[in-house]
mmCIF file of C-alpha atoms in Angstrom:
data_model
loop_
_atom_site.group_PDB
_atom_site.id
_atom_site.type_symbol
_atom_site.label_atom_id
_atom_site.label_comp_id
_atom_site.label_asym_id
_atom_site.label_seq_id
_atom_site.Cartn_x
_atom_site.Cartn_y
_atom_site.Cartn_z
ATOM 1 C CA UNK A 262 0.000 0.000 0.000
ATOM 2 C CA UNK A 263 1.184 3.562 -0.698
ATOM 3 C CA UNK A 264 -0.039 6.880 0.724
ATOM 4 C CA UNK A 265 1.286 9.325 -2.351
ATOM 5 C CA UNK A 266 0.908 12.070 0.347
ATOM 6 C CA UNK A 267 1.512 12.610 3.943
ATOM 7 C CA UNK A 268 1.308 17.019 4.096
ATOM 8 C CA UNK A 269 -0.012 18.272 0.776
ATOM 9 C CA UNK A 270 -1.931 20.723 2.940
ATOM 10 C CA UNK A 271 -2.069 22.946 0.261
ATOM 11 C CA UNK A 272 -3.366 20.369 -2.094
ATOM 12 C CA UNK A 273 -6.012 18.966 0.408
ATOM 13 C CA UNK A 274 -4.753 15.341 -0.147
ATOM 14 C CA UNK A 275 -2.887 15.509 3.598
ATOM 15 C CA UNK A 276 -2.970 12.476 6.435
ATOM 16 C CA UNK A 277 -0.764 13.666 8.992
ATOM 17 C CA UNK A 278 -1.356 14.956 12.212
ATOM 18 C CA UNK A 279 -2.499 18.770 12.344
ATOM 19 C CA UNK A 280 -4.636 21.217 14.140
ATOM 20 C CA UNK A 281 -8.176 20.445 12.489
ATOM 21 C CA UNK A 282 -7.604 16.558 11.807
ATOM 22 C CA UNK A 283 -5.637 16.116 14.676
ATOM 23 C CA UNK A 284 -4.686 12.338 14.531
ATOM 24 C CA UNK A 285 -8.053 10.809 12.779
ATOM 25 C CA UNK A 286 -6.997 10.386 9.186
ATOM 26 C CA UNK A 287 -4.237 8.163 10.855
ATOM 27 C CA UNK A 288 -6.900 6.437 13.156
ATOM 28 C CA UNK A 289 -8.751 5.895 10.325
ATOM 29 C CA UNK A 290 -6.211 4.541 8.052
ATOM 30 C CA UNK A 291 -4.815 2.457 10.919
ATOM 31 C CA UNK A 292 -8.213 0.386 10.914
ATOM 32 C CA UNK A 293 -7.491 -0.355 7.064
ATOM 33 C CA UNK A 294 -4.260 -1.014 7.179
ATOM 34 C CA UNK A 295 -4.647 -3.925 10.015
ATOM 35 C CA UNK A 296 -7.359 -5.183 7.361
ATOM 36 C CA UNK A 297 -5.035 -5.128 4.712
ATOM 37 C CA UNK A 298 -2.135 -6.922 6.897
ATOM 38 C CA UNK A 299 -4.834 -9.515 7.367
ATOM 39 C CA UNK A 300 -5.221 -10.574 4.145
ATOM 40 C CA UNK A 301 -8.593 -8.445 3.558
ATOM 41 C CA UNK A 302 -10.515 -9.646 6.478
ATOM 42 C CA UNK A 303 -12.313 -7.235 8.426
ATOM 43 C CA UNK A 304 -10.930 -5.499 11.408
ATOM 44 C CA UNK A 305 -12.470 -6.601 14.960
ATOM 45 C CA UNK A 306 -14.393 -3.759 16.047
ATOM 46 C CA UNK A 307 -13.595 -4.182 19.923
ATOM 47 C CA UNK A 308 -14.915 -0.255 21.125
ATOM 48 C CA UNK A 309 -17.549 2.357 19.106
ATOM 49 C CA UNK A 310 -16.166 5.152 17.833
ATOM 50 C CA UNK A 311 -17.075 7.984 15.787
ATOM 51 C CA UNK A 312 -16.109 10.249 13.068
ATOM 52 C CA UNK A 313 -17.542 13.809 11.321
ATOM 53 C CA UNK A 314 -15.218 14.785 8.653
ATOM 54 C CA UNK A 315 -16.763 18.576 7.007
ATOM 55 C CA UNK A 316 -15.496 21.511 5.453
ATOM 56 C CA UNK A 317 -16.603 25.253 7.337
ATOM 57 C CA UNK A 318 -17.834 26.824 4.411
ATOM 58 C CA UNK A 319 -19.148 26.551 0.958
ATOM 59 C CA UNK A 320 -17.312 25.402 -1.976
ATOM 60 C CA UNK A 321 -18.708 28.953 -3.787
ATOM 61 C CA UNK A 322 -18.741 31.102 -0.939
ATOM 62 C CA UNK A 323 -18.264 34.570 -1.766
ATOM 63 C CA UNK A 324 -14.997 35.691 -0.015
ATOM 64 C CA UNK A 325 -14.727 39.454 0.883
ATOM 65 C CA UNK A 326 -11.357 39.857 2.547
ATOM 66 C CA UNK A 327 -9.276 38.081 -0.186
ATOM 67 C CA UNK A 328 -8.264 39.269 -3.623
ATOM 68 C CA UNK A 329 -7.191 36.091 -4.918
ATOM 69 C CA UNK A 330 -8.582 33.030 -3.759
ATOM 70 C CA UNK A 331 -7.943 28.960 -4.253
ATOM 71 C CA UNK A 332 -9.375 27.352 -7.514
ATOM 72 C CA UNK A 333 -9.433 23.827 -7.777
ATOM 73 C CA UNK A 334 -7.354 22.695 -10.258
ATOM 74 C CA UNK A 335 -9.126 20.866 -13.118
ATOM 75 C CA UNK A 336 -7.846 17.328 -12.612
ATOM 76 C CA UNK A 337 -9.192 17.225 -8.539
ATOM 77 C CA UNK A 338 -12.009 16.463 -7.250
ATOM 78 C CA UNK A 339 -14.616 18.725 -6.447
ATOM 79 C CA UNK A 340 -15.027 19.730 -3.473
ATOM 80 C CA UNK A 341 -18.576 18.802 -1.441
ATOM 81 C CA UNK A 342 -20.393 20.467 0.485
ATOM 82 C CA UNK A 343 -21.456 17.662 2.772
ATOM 83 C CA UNK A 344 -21.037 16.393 6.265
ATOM 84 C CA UNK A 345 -19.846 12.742 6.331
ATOM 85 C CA UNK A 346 -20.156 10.752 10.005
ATOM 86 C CA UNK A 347 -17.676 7.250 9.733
ATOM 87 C CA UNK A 348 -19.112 5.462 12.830
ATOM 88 C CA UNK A 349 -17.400 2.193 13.723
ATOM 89 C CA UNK A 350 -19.662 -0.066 15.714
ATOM 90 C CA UNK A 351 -19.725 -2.505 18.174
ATOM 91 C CA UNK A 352 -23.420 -3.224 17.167
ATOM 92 C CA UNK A 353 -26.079 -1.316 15.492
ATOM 93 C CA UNK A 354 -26.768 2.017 17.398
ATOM 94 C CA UNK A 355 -28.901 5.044 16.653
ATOM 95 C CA UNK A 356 -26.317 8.505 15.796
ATOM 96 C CA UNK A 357 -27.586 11.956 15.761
ATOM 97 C CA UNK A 358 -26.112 14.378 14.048
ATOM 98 C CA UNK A 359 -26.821 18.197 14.676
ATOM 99 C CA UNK A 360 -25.760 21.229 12.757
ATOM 100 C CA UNK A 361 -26.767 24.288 14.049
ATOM 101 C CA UNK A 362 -30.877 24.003 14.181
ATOM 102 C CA UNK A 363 -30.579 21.070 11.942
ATOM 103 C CA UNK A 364 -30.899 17.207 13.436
ATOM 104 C CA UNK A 365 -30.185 14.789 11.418
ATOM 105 C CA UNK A 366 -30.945 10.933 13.071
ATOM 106 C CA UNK A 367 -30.369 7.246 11.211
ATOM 107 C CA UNK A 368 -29.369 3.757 12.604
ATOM 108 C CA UNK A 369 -25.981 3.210 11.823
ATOM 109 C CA UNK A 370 -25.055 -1.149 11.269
ATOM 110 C CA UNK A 371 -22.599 -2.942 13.855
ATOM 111 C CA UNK A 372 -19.213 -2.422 11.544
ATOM 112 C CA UNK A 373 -18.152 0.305 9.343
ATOM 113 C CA UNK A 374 -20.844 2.912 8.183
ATOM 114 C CA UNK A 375 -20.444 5.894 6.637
ATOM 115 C CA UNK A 376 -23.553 8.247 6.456
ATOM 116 C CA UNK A 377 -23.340 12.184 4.447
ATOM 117 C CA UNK A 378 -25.735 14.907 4.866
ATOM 118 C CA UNK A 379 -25.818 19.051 3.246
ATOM 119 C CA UNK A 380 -23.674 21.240 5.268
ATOM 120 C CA UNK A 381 -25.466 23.780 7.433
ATOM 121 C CA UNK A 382 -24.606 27.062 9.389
ATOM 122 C CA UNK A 383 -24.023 26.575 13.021
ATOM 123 C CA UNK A 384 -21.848 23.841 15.702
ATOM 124 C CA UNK A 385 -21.278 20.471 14.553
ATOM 125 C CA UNK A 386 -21.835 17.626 17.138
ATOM 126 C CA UNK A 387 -22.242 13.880 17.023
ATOM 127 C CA UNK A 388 -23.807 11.340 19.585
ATOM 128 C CA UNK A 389 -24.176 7.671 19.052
ATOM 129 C CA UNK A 390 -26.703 6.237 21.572
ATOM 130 C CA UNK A 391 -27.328 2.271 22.081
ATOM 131 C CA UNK A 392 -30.152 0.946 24.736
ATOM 132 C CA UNK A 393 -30.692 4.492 26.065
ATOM 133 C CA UNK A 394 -26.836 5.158 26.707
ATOM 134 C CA UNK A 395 -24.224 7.648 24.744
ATOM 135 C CA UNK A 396 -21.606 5.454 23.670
ATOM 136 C CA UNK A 397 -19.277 7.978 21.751
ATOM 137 C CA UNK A 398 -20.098 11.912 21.332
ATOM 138 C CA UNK A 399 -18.064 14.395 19.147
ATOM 139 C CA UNK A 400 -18.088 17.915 20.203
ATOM 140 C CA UNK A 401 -15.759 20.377 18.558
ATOM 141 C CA UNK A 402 -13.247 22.256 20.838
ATOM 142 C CA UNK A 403 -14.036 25.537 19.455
ATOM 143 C CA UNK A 404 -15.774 27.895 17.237
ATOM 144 C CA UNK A 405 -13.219 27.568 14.182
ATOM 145 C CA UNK A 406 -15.254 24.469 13.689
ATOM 146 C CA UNK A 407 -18.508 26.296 13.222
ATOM 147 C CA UNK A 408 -19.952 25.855 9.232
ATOM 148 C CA UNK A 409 -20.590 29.231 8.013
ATOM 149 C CA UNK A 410 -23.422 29.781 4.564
ATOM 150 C CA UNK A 411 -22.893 32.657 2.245
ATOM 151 C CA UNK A 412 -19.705 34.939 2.373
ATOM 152 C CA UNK A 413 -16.551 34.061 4.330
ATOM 153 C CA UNK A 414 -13.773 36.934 5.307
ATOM 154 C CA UNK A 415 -11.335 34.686 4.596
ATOM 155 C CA UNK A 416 -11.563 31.481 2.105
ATOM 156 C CA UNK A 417 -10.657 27.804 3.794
ATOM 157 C CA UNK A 418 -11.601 24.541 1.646
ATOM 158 C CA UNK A 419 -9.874 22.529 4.147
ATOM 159 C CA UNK A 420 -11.991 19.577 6.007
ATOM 160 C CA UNK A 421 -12.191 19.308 9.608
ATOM 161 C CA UNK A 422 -11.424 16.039 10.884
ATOM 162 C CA UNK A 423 -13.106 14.942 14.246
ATOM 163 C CA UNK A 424 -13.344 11.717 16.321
ATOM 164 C CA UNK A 425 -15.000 10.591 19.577
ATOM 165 C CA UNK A 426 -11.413 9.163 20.916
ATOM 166 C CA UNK A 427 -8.058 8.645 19.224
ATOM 167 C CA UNK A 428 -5.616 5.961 19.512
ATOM 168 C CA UNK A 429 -3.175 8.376 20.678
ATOM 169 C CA UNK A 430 -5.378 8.697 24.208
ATOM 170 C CA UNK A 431 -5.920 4.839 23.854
ATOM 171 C CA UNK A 432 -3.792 1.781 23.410
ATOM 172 C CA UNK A 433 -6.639 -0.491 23.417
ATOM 173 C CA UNK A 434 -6.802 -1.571 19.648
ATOM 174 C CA UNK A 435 -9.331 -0.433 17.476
#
């Protein structure tokens, strides 16, 4: 397996550790990479975790304190302007998603899910509930991670990366 990048912040194609993924991406990719060592077969799922991955602002947001701003190059993929929650289950369990004054609610499968909703203005949070108890909850640290509609200061396509525990806190396997 090869990762082509491990920092191409500026081409949004990074993995390693930073401010707004903290250690996630490598989280994540350390689930796939056990599978892989395995021969293919799936990962034992031993705790519940979640993931919201999401960018704060539209792909066309008008930006009023830039002159120039980012275009995606031709060849890349376009950017979305969705919310994607990666929940990695112990056994089936009902996650809620809110943005802002939006709630968003499905039953996410024991395993790997991945669910993806429109982006909204307001806080992002996650909580994954199973027989009436919270089992892993996302709550950004701060207001950087607010989702902003309609015209940004300052343009930011990067995604914010959040997870209800890393591996860095927790040496219990995945």
């Amino acid at each position: 397996v090869q990762i082509p990048t491990w920092n191409d912040y500026s081409e949004q194609a990074d993995i390693a550790p930073s401010t707004h993924h903290g250690w996630n991406l490598l989280d994540i990719t350390s689930y796939y990479l056990t599978q892989f060592k395995n021969g293919g077969t799936a990962t034992p799922i031993v705790r519940d975790i979640a993931y919201v991955n999401f960018r704060t602002q539209q792909a066309n947001a008008t930006v009023t304190g830039q002159t120039k701003t980012q275009v995606i190059r031709s060849d890349s993929n376009a950017p979305r302007d969705l919310i994607e929650v990666d929940t990695f289950l112990t056994a089936p369990a009902t996650v809620t998603l809110k943005v802002g004054s939006t709630t968003n609610t499905y039953t996410a499968p024991a395993g790997v899910s991945y669910q993806t909703y429109p982006i909204a203005a307001g806080a992002v949070s996650v909580t994954v509930v199973r027989n009436g108890a919270t089992v892993a909850t996302i709550t950004p640290p701060n207001s950087d991670y607010n989702i902003t509609i309609g015209s940004v200061t300052i343009q930011d396509e990067h995604y914010r990366y959040l997870g209800s525990v890393s591996s860095r806190n927790d040496s219990s396997g995945y």
